[in-house]
CSV table of C-alpha atoms in Angstrom, one decimal:
chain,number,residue,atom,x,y,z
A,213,UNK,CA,31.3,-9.0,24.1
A,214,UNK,CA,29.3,-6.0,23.7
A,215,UNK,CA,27.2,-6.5,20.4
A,216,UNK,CA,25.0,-4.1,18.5
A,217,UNK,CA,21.5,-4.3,18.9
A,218,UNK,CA,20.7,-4.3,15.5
A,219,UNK,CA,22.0,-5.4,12.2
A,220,UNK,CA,23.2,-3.2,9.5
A,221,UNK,CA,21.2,-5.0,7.3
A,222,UNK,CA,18.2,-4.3,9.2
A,223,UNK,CA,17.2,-0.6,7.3
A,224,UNK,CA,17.6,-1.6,4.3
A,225,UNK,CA,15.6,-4.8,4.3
A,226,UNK,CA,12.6,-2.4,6.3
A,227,UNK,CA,13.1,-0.5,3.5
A,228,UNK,CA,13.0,-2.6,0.5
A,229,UNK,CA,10.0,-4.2,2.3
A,230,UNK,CA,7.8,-1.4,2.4
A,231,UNK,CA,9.1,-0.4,-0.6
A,232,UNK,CA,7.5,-3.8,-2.0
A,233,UNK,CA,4.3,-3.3,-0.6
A,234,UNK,CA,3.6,0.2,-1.8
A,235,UNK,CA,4.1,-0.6,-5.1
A,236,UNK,CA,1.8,-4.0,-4.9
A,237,UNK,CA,-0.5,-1.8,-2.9
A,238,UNK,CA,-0.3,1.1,-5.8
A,239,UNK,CA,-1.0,-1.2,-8.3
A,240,UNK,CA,-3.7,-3.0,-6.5
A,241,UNK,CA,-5.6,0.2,-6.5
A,242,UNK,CA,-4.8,0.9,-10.0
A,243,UNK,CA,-5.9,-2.1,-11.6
A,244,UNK,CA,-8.4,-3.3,-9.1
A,245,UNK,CA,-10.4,-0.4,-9.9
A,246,UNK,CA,-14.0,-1.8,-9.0
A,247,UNK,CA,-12.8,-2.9,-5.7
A,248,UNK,CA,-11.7,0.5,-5.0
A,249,UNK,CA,-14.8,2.2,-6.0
A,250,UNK,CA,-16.7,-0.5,-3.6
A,251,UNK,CA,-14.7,0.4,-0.8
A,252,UNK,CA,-14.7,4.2,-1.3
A,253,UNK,CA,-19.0,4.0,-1.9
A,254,UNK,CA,-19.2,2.2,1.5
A,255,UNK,CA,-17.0,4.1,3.7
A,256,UNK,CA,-17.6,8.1,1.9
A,257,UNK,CA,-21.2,7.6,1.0
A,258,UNK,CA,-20.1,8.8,-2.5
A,259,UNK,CA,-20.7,6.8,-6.2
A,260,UNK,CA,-17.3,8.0,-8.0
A,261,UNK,CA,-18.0,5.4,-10.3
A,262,UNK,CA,-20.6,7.4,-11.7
A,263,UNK,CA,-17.9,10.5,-11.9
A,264,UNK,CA,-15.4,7.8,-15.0
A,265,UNK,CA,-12.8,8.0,-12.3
């Protein structure tokens, strides 16, 4: 009974998966803008806001 370690299902559904989250994650960043800019100010020391990014 020697059985395969891993599924053949199991690339694909990694796949998809992170697939899923990159583009919530893209979008996030695309909508969210303000959130973004917060984050960027914080940890660069940079205003890009002030750039119309």
């Amino acid at each position: 009974m020697n059985r395969p370690l891993s599924s053949p299902w199991s690339l694909p559904i990694l796949r998809i998966g992170m697939g899923l989250f990159l583009a919530v994650w893209g979008l996030d960043k695309l909508l969210a803008t303000e959130g973004s800019v917060g984050i960027f100010s914080n940890f660069y020391g940079l205003d890009v806001g002030a750039l119309g990014v």
